[in-house]
Every structure is written in structure tokens, then in C-alpha cells.
mmCIF file of N, CA and C in Angstrom:
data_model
loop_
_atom_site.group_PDB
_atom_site.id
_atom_site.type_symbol
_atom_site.label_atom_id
_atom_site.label_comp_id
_atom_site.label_asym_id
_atom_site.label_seq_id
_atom_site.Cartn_x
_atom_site.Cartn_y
_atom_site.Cartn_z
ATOM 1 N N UNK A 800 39.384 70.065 33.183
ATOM 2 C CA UNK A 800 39.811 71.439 33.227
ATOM 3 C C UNK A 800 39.435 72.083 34.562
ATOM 4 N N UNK A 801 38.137 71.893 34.906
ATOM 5 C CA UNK A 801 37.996 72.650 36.392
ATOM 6 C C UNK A 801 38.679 72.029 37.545
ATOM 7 N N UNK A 802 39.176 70.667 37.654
ATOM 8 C CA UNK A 802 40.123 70.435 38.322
ATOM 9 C C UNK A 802 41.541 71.108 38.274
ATOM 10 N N UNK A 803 42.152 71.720 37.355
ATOM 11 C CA UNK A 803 43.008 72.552 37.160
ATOM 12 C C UNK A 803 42.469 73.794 37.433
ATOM 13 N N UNK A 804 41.428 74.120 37.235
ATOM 14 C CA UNK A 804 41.405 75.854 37.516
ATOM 15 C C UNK A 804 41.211 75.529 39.376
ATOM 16 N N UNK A 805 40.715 74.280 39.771
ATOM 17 C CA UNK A 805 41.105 74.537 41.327
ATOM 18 C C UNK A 805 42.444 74.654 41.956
ATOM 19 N N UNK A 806 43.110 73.990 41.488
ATOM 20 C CA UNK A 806 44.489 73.737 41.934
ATOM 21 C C UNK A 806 45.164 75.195 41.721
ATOM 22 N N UNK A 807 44.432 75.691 40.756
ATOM 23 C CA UNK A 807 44.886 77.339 40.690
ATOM 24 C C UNK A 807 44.595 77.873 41.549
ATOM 25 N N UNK A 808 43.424 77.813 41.776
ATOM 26 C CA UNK A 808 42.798 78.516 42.789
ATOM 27 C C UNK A 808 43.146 78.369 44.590
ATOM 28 N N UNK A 809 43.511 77.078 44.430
ATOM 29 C CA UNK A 809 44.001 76.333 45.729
ATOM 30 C C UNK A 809 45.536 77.268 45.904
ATOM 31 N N UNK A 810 46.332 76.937 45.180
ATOM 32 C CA UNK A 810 47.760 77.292 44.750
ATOM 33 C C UNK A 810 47.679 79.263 44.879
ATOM 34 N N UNK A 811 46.769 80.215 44.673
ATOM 35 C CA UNK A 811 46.795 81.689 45.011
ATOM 36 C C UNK A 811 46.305 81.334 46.350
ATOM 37 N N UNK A 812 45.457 81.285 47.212
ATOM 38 C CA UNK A 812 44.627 81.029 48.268
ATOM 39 C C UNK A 812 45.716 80.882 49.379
ATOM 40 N N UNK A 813 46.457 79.878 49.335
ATOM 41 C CA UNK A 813 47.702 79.536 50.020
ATOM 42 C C UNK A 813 48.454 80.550 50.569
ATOM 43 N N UNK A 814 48.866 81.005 48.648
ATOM 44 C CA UNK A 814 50.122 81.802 48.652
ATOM 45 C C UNK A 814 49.685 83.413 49.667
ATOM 46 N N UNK A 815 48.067 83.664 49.576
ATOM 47 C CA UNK A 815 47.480 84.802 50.150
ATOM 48 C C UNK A 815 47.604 84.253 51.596
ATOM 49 N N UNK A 816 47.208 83.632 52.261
ATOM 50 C CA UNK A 816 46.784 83.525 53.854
ATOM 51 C C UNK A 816 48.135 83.062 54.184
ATOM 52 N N UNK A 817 49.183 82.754 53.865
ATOM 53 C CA UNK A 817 50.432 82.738 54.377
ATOM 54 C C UNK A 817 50.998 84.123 54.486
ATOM 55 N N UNK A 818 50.645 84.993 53.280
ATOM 56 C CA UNK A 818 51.175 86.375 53.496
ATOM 57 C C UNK A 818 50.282 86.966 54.774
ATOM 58 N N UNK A 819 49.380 87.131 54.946
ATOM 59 C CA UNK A 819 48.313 86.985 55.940
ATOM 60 C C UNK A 819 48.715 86.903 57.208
ATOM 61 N N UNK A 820 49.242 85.271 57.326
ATOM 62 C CA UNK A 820 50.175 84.753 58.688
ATOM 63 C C UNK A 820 51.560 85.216 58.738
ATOM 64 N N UNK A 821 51.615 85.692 57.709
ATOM 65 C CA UNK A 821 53.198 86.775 58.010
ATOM 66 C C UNK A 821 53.595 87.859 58.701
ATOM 67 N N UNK A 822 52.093 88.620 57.921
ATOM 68 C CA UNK A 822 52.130 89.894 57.848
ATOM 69 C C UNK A 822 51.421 90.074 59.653
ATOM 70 N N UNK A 823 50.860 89.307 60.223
ATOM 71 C CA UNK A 823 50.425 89.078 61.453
ATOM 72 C C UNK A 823 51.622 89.001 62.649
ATOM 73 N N UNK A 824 51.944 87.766 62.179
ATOM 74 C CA UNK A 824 53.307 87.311 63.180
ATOM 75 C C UNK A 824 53.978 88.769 63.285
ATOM 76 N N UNK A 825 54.431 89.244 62.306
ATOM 77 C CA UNK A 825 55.522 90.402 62.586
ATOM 78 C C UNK A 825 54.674 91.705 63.094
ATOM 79 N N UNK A 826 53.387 91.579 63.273
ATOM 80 C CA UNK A 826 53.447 92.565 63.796
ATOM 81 C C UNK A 826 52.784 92.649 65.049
ATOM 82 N N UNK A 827 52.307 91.898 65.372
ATOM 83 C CA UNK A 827 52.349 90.775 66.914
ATOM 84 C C UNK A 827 53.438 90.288 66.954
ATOM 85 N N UNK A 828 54.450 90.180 67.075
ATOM 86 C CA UNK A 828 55.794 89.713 67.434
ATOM 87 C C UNK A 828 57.089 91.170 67.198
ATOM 88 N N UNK A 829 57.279 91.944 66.952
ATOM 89 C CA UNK A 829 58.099 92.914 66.586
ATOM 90 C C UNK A 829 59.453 92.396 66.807
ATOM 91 N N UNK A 830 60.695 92.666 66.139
ATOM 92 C CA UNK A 830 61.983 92.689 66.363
ATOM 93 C C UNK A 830 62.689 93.571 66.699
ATOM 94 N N UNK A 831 63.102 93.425 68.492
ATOM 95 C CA UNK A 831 63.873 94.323 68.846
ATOM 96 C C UNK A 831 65.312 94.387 68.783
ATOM 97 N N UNK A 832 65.815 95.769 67.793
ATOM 98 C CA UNK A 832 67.163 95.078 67.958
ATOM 99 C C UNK A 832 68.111 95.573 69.051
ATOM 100 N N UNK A 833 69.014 95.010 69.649
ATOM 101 C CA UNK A 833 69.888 95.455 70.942
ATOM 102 C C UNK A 833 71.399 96.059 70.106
ATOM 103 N N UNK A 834 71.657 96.875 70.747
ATOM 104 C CA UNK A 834 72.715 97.462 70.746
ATOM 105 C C UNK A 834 74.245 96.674 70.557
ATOM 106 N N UNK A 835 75.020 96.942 69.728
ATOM 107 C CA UNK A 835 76.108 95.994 69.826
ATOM 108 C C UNK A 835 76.204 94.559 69.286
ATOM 109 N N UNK A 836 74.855 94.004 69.063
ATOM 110 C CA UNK A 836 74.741 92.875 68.016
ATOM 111 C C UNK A 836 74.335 93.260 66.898
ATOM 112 N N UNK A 837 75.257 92.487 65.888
ATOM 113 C CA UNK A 837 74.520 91.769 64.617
ATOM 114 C C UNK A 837 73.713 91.870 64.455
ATOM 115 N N UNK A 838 72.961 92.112 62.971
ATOM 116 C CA UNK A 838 71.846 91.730 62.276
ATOM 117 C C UNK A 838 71.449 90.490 62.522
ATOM 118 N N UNK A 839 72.661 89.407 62.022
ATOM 119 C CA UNK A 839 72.656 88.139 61.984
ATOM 120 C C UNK A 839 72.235 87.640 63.491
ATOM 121 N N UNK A 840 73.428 87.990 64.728
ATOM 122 C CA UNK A 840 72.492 87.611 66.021
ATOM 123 C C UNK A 840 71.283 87.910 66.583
ATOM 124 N N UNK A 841 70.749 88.927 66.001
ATOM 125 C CA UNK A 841 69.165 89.954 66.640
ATOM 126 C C UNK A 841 68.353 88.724 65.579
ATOM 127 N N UNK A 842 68.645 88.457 64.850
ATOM 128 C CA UNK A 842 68.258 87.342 63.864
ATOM 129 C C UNK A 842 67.684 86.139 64.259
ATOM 130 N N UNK A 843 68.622 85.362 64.809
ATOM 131 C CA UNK A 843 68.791 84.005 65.095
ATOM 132 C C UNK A 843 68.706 84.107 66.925
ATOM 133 N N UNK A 844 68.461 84.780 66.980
ATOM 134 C CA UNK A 844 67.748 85.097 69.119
ATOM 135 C C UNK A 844 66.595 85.134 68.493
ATOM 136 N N UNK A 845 66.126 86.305 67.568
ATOM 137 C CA UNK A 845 64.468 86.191 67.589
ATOM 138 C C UNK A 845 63.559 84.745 66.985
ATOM 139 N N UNK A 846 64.250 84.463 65.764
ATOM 140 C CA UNK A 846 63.650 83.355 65.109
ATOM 141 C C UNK A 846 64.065 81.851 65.917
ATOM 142 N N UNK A 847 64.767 81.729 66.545
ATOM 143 C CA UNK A 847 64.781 81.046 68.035
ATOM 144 C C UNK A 847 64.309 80.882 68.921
ATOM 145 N N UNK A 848 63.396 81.658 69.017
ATOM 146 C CA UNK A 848 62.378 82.065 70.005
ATOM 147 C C UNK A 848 60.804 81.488 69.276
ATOM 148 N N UNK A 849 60.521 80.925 68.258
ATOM 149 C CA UNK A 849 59.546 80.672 67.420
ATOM 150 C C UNK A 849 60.348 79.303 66.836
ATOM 151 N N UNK A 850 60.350 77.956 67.682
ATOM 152 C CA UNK A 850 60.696 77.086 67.115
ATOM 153 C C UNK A 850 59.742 76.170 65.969
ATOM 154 N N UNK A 851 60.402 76.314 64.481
ATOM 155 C CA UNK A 851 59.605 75.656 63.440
ATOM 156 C C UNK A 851 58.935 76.939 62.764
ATOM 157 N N UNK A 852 58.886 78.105 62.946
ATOM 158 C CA UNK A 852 58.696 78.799 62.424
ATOM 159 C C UNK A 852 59.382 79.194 60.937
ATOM 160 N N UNK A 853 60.216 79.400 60.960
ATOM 161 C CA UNK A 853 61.184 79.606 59.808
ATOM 162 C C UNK A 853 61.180 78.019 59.100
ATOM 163 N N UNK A 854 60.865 76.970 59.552
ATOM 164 C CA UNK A 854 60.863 75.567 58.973
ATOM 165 C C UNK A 854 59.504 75.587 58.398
ATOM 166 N N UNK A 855 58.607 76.123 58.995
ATOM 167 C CA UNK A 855 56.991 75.723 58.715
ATOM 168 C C UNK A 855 57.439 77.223 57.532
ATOM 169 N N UNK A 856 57.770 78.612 57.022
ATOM 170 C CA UNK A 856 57.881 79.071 56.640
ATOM 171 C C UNK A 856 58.670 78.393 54.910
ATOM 172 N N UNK A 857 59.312 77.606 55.114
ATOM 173 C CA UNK A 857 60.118 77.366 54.460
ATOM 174 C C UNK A 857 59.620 76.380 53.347
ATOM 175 N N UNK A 858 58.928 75.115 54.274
ATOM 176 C CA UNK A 858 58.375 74.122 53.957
ATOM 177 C C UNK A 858 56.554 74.614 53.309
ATOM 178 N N UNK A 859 56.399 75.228 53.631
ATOM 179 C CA UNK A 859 54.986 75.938 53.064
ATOM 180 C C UNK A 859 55.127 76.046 51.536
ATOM 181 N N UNK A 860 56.169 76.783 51.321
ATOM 182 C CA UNK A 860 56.478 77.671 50.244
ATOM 183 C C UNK A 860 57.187 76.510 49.450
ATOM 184 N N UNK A 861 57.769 75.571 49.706
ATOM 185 C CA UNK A 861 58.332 74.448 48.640
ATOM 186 C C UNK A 861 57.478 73.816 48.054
ATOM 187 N N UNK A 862 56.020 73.029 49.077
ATOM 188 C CA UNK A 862 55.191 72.515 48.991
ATOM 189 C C UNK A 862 54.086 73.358 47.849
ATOM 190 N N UNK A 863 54.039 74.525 47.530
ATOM 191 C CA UNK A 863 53.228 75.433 46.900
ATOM 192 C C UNK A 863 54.421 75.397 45.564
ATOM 193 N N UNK A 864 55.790 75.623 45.682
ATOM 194 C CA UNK A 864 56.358 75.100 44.093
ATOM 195 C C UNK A 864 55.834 74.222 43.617
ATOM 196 N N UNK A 865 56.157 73.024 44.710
ATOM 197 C CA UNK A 865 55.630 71.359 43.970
ATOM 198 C C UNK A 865 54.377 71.587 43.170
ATOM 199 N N UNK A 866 53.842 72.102 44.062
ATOM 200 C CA UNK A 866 52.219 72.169 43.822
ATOM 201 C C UNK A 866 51.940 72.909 42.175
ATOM 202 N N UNK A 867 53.067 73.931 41.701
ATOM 203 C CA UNK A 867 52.708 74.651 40.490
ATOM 204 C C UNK A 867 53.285 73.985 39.585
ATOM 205 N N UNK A 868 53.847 72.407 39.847
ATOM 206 C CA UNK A 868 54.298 71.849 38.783
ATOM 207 C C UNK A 868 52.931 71.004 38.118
ATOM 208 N N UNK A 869 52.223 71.051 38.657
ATOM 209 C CA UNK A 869 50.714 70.286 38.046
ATOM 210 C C UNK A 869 50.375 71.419 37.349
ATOM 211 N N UNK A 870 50.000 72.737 37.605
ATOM 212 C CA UNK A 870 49.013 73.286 36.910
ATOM 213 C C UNK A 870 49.591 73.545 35.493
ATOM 214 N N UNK A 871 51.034 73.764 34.764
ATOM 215 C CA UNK A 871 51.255 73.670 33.202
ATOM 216 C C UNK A 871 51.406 72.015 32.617
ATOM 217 N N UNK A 872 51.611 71.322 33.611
ATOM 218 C CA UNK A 872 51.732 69.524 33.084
ATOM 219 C C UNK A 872 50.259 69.290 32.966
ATOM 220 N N UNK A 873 49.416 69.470 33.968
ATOM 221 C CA UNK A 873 47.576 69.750 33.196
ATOM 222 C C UNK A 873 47.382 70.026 32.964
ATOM 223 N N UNK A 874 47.542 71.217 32.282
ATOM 224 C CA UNK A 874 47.101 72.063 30.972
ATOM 225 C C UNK A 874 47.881 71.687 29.513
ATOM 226 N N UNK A 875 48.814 71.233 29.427
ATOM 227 C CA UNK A 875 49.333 70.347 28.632
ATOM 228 C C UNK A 875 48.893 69.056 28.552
ATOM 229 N N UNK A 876 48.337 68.353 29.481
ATOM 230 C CA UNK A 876 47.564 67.248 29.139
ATOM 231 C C UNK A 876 46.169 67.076 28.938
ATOM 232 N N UNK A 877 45.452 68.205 29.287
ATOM 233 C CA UNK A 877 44.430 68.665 28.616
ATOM 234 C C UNK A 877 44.368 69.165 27.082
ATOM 235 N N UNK A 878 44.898 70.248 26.936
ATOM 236 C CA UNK A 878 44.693 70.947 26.085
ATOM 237 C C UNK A 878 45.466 69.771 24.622
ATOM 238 N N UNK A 879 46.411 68.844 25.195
ATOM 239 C CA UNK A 879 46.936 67.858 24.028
ATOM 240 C C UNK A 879 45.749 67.217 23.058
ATOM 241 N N UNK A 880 45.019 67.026 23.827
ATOM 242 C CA UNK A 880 43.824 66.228 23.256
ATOM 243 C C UNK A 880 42.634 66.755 22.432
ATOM 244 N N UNK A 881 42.984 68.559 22.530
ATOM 245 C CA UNK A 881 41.903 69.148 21.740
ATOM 246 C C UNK A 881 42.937 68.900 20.391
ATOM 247 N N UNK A 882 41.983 69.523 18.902
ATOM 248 C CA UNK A 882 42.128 69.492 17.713
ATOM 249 C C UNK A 882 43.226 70.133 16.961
ATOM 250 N N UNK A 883 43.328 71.445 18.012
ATOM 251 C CA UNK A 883 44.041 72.841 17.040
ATOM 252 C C UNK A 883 45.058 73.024 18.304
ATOM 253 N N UNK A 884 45.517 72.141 19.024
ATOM 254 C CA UNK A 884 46.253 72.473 19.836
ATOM 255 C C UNK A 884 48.099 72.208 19.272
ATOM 256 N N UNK A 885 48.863 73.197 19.634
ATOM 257 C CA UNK A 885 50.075 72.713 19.078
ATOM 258 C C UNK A 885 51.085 73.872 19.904
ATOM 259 N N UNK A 886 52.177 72.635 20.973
ATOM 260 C CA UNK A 886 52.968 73.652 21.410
ATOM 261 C C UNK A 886 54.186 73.919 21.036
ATOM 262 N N UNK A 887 54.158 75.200 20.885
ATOM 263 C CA UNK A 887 55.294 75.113 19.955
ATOM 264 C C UNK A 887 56.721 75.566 20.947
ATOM 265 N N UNK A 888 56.514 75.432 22.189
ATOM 266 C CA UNK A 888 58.211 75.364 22.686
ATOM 267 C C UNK A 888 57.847 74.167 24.438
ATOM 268 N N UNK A 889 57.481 72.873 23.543
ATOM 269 C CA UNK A 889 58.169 72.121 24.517
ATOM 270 C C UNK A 889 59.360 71.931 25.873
ATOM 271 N N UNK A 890 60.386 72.555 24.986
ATOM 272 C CA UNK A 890 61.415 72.486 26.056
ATOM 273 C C UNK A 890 61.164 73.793 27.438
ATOM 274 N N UNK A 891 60.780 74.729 26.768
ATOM 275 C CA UNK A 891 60.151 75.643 27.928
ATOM 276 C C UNK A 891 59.069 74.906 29.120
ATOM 277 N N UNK A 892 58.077 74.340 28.345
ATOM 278 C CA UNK A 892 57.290 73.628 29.864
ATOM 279 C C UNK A 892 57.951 72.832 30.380
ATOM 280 N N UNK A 893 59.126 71.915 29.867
ATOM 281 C CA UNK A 893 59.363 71.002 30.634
ATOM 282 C C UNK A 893 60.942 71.909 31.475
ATOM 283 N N UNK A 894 61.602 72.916 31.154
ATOM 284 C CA UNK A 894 62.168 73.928 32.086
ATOM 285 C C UNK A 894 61.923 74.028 32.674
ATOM 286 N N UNK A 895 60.721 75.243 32.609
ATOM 287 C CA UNK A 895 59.228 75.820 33.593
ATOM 288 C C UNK A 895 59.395 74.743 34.987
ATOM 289 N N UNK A 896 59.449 73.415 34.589
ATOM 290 C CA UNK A 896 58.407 72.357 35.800
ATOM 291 C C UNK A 896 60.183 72.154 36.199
ATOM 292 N N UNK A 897 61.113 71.304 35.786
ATOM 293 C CA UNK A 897 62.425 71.366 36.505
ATOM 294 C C UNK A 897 62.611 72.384 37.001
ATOM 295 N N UNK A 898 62.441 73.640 36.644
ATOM 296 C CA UNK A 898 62.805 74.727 37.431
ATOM 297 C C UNK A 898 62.115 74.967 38.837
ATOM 298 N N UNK A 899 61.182 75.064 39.067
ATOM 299 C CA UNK A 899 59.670 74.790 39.924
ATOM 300 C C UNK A 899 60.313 73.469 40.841
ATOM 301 N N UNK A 900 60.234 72.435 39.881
ATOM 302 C CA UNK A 900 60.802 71.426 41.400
ATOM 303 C C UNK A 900 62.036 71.736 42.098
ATOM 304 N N UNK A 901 63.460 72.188 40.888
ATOM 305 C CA UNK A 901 64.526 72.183 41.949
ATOM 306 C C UNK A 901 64.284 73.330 43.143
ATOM 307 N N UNK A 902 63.707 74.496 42.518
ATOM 308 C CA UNK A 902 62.943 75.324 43.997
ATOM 309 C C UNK A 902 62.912 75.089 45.211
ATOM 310 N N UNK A 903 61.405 73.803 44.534
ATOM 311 C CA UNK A 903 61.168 73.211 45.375
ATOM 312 C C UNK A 903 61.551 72.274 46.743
ATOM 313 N N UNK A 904 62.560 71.684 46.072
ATOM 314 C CA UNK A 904 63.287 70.820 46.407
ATOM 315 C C UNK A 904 64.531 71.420 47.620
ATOM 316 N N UNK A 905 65.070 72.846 46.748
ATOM 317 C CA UNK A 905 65.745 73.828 47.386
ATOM 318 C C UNK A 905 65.327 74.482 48.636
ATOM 319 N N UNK A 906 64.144 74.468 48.568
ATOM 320 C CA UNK A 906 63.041 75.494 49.911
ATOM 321 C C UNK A 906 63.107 74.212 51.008
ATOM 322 N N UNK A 907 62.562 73.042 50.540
ATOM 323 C CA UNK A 907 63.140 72.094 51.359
ATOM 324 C C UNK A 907 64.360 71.650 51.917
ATOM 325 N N UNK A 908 64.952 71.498 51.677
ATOM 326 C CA UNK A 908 66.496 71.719 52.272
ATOM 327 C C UNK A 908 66.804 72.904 53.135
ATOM 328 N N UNK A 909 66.305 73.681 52.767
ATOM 329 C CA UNK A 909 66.529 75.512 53.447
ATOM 330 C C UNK A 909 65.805 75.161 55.126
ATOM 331 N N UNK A 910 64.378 74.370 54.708
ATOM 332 C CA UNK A 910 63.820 74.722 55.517
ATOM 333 C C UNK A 910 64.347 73.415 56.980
ATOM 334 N N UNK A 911 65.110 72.769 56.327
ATOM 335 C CA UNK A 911 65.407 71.132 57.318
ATOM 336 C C UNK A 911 67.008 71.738 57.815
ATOM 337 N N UNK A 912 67.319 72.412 56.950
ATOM 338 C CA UNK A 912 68.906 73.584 57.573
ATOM 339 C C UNK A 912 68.516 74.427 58.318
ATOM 340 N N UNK A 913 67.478 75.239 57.814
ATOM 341 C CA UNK A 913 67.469 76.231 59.307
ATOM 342 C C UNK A 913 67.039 75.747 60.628
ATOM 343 N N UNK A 914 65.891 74.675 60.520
ATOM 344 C CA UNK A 914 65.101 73.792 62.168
ATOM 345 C C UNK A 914 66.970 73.662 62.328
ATOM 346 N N UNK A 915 67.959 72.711 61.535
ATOM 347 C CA UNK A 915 69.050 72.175 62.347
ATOM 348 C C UNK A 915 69.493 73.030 62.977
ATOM 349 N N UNK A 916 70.047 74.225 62.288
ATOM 350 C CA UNK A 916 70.806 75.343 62.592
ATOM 351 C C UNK A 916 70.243 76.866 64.330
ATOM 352 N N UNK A 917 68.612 76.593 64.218
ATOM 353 C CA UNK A 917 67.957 76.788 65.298
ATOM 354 C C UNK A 917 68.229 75.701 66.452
ATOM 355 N N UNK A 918 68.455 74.697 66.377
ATOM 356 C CA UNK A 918 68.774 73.629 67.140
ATOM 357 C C UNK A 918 69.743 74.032 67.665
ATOM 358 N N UNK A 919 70.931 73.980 67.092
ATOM 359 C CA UNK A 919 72.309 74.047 67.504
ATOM 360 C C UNK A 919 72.184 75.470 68.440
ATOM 361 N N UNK A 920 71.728 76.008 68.250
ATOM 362 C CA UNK A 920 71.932 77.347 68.769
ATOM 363 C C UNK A 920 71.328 77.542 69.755
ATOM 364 N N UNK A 921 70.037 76.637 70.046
ATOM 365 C CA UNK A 921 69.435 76.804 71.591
ATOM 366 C C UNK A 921 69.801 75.986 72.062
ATOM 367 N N UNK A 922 70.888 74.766 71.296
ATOM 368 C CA UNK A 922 71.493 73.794 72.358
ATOM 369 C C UNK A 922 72.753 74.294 73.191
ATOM 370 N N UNK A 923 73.507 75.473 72.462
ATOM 371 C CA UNK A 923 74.373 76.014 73.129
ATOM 372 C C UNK A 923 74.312 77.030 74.030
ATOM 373 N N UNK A 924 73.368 77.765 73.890
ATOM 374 C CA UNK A 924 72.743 78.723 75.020
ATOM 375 C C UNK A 924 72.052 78.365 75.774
#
């Protein structure tokens, strides 16, 4: 069990000092926007300018889904083995955790599309 309450603990800790390194970057970094462009171009000039940023952003946050698919699959394999234990909606934890990985899985992809998509764009300018 206290191996699960770390992984909890590991799993908030994360999710805090990334907001942390967020909330930093943007405000040591500010976004200026220019006149006559896009949202979308004031966008993709600034986050262009921070290569892997938006990838290391991306990939953080998938890796921390993955990561919350242990803490209800160990507590379900803990708690199976006590006496008076009985769950009564199976198909929900095992949702819960497919849901959590495809996320996961999703944040990854996001994050290997945007490095490409930053690519392309400082290869053409």
C-alpha cells in the first residue's frame, strides 16, 4: 500500500512543478503579438522559438496519464486480497485505465506532431 500512496504522491508532485515550469516560462518569456498576424502565426513563431518545448510539454503530461493507470490497478490488487472487499463496478476501473492510456497514448502523438510540425516550419523560414 505505501508503494501506491507514493506513486500518488509522485503522480501530484509532477503534475505541481510542471505547472510551476509553466507558469515561469510564460512569464519570463511573454507573447508578443504583431499586428496583422494570426493567432495561429504569433503561435507557431513563438513556440518555434523554444524547440521541444511544446514536445517536452506534451510528452510530460502523457507520461503522468500512463503513470495514473497504476494507482486504481494497485489499489485493486491490493485491496482484492483483503476479506470484505467487493467491487462492485468492474467495468468502470477497467474504463477508468483504457481511458487514461488512450490519453495517454493521444498526448503522445500530439506531442511527436507538434516537434514534426515545428520542424517543418523552421525548415521553411
Amino acid at each position: 500500500m505505501k508503494v501506491i500512496g507514493w506513486i500518488g504522491i509522485l503522480h501530484v508532485t509532477i503534475i505541481i512543478v510542471w505547472m510551476i515550469i509553466n507558469i515561469v516560462f510564460s512569464i519570463s518569456n511573454p507573447v508578443h503579438y504583431i499586428e496583422g498576424e494570426t493567432l495561429a502565426e504569433t503561435g507557431i513563431a513563438y513556440y518555434s522559438e523554444f524547440p521541444g518545448y511544446l514536445g517536452m510539454d506534451h510528452g510530460s503530461k502523457a507520461l503522468i496519464m500512463l503513470l495514473s493507470i497504476t494507482l486504481p490497478i494497485g489499489l485493486f490488487i491490493r485491496l482484492k486480497k483483503t476479506k470484505n472487499f467487493s467491487l462492485t463496478n468492474t467495468i468502470g476501473l477497467i474504463s477508468g485505465c483504457l481511458g487514461f492510456a488512450l490519453y495517454g497514448l493521444s498526448l503522445m502523438l500530439q506531442a511527436t506532431t507538434v516537434e514534426y510540425a515545428f520542424n517543418l516550419y523552421n525548415s521553411s523560414h
